[in-house]
Amino acid sequence: MSDPRTGRGASTGAGTGPETHVVAVCGSLREESYTRAGLRVALRGVEASGGTGELLDLREFDLPPLDADADGAGDSERFARAMREADAVLLGTPVYHGSYSGVLKNALDYCGFDEFEGETVGLLGVAGGSFPVTALEHLRSVCRALNAWVIPHQVAIPRAYRQFEGGELVDEDLAERARVLGRRAVQYADIEPDPSTFEGDQNVGAED
């Protein structure tokens, strides 16, 4: 039975295993992106839990800076459809000036309540310096404004240049945190949606 607010499956409080599809959006365009590498580790947690995982690499989408008057610009409809069809979403970002990346912000601007309301979302942040907590908190606020359900567990990878070798996380504690994020995405993909948040009620711009 589907949730009339979202069109997604009704909650059971647990993931649906092979029927659970998780997409991971990489908010970095770098060829050797630590964010992309971290999300791939998280997707292994998805697959280990019986779900299917897909990396949405923003390098492969034509998403020009959002112009609200340009309906269906570039690959925006393809991107939004991939988000709507997912059972859960992982958002990964590098830290830029204490917040998440502009390329991820632009991609999210092409989405709204149709893509996020009632959706389960996991967060992963990567920093060249200390912990990327502010970027994760900013993303959490965006998701709340869209009435998504954000997994309490999150992944913060500091000093990323020390944590990866050959695209793999060498710190097993961090690798396990990333895998747990993927497992939680499957586990809570069908969690019952919370009532609309105050932030969502005030998010008039998402409906423009």
Coordinates of C-alpha atoms in Angstrom, one line a residue:
M1 CA 0.0 0.0 0.0
S2 CA 1.4 3.4 -0.9
D3 CA 1.6 6.5 1.1
P4 CA -0.9 9.0 -0.4
R5 CA 1.4 11.9 0.4
T6 CA 4.5 10.5 -1.4
G7 CA 3.4 7.7 -3.7
R8 CA 6.0 5.5 -2.0
G9 CA 5.5 2.3 -0.2
A10 CA 3.9 2.4 3.2
S11 CA 6.1 2.0 6.2
T12 CA 7.0 -1.2 7.9
G13 CA 9.8 0.3 9.9
A14 CA 12.3 -2.0 8.1
G15 CA 13.8 -2.0 4.6
T16 CA 12.5 -4.2 1.9
G17 CA 15.8 -5.9 0.9
P18 CA 16.0 -6.6 -2.8
E19 CA 13.1 -4.2 -3.5
T20 CA 15.0 -1.3 -1.9
H21 CA 16.8 1.0 -4.4
V22 CA 19.2 3.6 -3.0
V23 CA 20.7 6.4 -5.1
A24 CA 23.8 8.3 -3.9
V25 CA 24.3 11.8 -5.2
C26 CA 28.0 13.0 -5.4
G27 CA 28.3 16.7 -4.9
S28 CA 31.8 16.8 -6.4
L29 CA 33.0 17.0 -10.0
R30 CA 36.6 16.1 -9.3
E31 CA 37.9 13.1 -11.2
E32 CA 39.6 11.7 -8.0
S33 CA 36.8 12.7 -5.7
Y34 CA 37.0 11.5 -2.1
T35 CA 33.3 12.2 -1.8
R36 CA 32.6 9.8 -4.7
A37 CA 34.9 7.2 -3.1
G38 CA 33.1 7.5 0.2
L39 CA 29.7 7.1 -1.3
R40 CA 30.8 3.9 -3.1
V41 CA 31.8 2.4 0.3
A42 CA 28.3 3.4 1.6
L43 CA 26.7 1.7 -1.4
R44 CA 28.5 -1.5 -0.5
G45 CA 26.6 -1.3 2.8
V46 CA 23.3 -1.0 0.7
E47 CA 24.2 -4.1 -1.3
A48 CA 25.3 -6.1 1.8
S49 CA 21.8 -5.4 3.2
G50 CA 20.2 -6.8 0.0
G51 CA 19.3 -3.5 -1.6
T52 CA 20.5 -2.1 -4.9
G53 CA 22.6 1.0 -5.2
E54 CA 23.2 3.5 -7.9
L55 CA 25.7 6.4 -8.0
L56 CA 24.3 9.6 -9.5
D57 CA 27.4 11.2 -10.7
L58 CA 26.7 14.9 -11.4
R59 CA 29.4 14.9 -14.1
E60 CA 27.0 12.8 -16.2
F61 CA 24.1 15.2 -16.0
D62 CA 23.7 18.5 -17.8
L63 CA 22.3 20.7 -15.0
P64 CA 22.7 24.4 -15.8
P65 CA 22.3 26.9 -13.0
L66 CA 18.7 26.8 -12.1
D67 CA 16.4 29.2 -14.0
A68 CA 12.9 28.8 -12.6
D69 CA 11.5 30.0 -16.0
A70 CA 13.4 27.3 -18.0
D71 CA 11.2 24.2 -17.4
G72 CA 13.0 20.9 -18.1
A73 CA 16.4 22.5 -18.7
G74 CA 19.2 20.0 -19.6
D75 CA 18.9 16.7 -17.8
S76 CA 16.9 18.1 -14.9
E77 CA 13.9 15.9 -15.6
R78 CA 16.1 12.8 -15.8
F79 CA 17.8 13.7 -12.6
A80 CA 14.5 14.4 -10.7
R81 CA 13.0 11.2 -12.0
A82 CA 15.9 9.2 -10.7
M83 CA 15.4 10.8 -7.3
R84 CA 11.7 10.2 -7.3
E85 CA 12.1 6.5 -8.2
A86 CA 14.6 5.9 -5.4
D87 CA 13.5 4.3 -2.1
A88 CA 16.2 6.2 -0.2
V89 CA 18.9 8.8 -1.0
L90 CA 22.4 9.3 0.1
L91 CA 23.8 12.9 -0.3
G92 CA 27.6 13.3 -0.3
T93 CA 29.5 16.6 -0.4
P94 CA 32.9 18.0 0.1
V95 CA 33.1 21.0 2.4
Y96 CA 33.4 24.4 0.6
H97 CA 33.6 27.5 2.9
G98 CA 32.0 25.6 5.8
S99 CA 29.0 24.4 3.8
Y100 CA 28.1 21.9 1.1
S101 CA 29.1 22.3 -2.5
G102 CA 27.4 24.6 -5.1
V103 CA 27.1 21.8 -7.6
L104 CA 25.0 19.8 -5.1
K105 CA 23.0 22.9 -4.2
N106 CA 22.1 23.4 -7.8
A107 CA 21.1 19.8 -8.3
L108 CA 18.9 19.9 -5.2
D109 CA 17.3 23.1 -6.5
Y110 CA 15.9 21.0 -9.4
C111 CA 14.1 18.9 -6.8
G112 CA 11.3 19.6 -4.4
F113 CA 8.6 17.9 -2.3
D114 CA 7.8 15.4 -5.1
E115 CA 11.4 14.1 -4.8
F116 CA 12.0 14.4 -1.0
E117 CA 8.8 14.4 1.0
G118 CA 8.7 11.3 3.1
E119 CA 12.1 10.2 1.6
T120 CA 14.8 8.6 3.8
V121 CA 18.1 10.5 3.3
G122 CA 21.6 9.7 4.6
L123 CA 24.4 12.2 4.7
L124 CA 28.1 11.9 4.1
G125 CA 30.6 14.8 4.2
V126 CA 34.3 15.0 3.3
A127 CA 36.8 17.6 4.4
G128 CA 40.4 18.4 3.6
G129 CA 40.7 19.8 7.2
S130 CA 38.7 19.1 10.3
F131 CA 35.3 17.4 10.6
P132 CA 32.7 18.6 8.0
V133 CA 29.9 19.0 10.6
T134 CA 28.6 22.3 9.4
A135 CA 28.1 21.1 5.8
L136 CA 26.2 18.1 7.1
E137 CA 24.0 20.3 9.4
H138 CA 23.2 22.6 6.4
L139 CA 22.2 19.6 4.3
R140 CA 20.1 18.3 7.2
S141 CA 18.2 21.6 7.3
V142 CA 17.6 21.5 3.6
C143 CA 16.1 18.0 3.9
R144 CA 13.9 19.0 6.8
A145 CA 12.6 21.9 4.7
L146 CA 11.5 19.3 2.1
N147 CA 9.9 17.1 4.8
A148 CA 12.5 14.2 4.3
W149 CA 13.4 11.8 7.1
V150 CA 17.1 12.2 7.7
I151 CA 19.0 9.2 9.2
P152 CA 20.4 10.2 12.6
H153 CA 23.7 8.3 11.7
Q154 CA 25.9 10.4 9.5
V155 CA 29.5 10.1 8.1
A156 CA 32.1 12.8 8.5
I157 CA 35.5 12.1 6.9
P158 CA 38.1 14.7 8.0
R159 CA 41.5 15.2 6.4
A160 CA 40.4 13.0 3.5
Y161 CA 43.9 13.0 1.8
R162 CA 45.0 10.8 4.8
Q163 CA 42.0 8.5 4.8
F164 CA 42.0 7.2 1.2
E165 CA 44.4 5.1 -0.9
G166 CA 43.6 4.1 -4.4
G167 CA 40.0 5.2 -3.9
E168 CA 39.5 3.1 -0.8
L169 CA 39.0 4.2 2.8
V170 CA 42.0 2.8 4.7
D171 CA 40.6 3.8 8.1
E172 CA 38.4 0.8 9.0
D173 CA 36.4 2.7 11.6
L174 CA 35.4 5.3 8.9
A175 CA 34.8 2.6 6.3
E176 CA 32.4 0.9 8.7
R177 CA 30.6 4.1 9.4
A178 CA 30.1 4.5 5.7
R179 CA 28.8 1.0 5.3
V180 CA 26.5 1.4 8.2
L181 CA 25.0 4.5 6.5
G182 CA 24.2 2.3 3.5
R183 CA 22.7 -0.4 5.7
R184 CA 20.6 2.2 7.6
A185 CA 19.3 3.6 4.2
V186 CA 17.9 0.1 3.4
Q187 CA 16.7 -0.5 7.0
Y188 CA 14.7 2.7 7.2
A189 CA 13.8 3.2 3.5
D190 CA 10.1 2.5 4.4
I191 CA 9.9 4.3 7.7
E192 CA 6.6 6.0 8.3
P193 CA 6.8 9.7 7.3
D194 CA 6.9 12.2 10.1
P195 CA 4.3 15.0 10.2
S196 CA 5.3 18.0 8.1
T197 CA 8.0 20.1 9.7
F198 CA 7.7 23.8 10.4
E199 CA 10.5 24.3 7.9
G200 CA 8.6 22.5 5.3
D201 CA 5.4 24.6 5.9
Q202 CA 7.5 27.8 5.4
N203 CA 9.3 26.5 2.3
V204 CA 7.1 28.3 -0.2
G205 CA 9.9 28.7 -2.7
A206 CA 10.0 24.9 -3.3
E207 CA 6.5 25.2 -4.7
D208 CA 7.2 28.1 -7.1

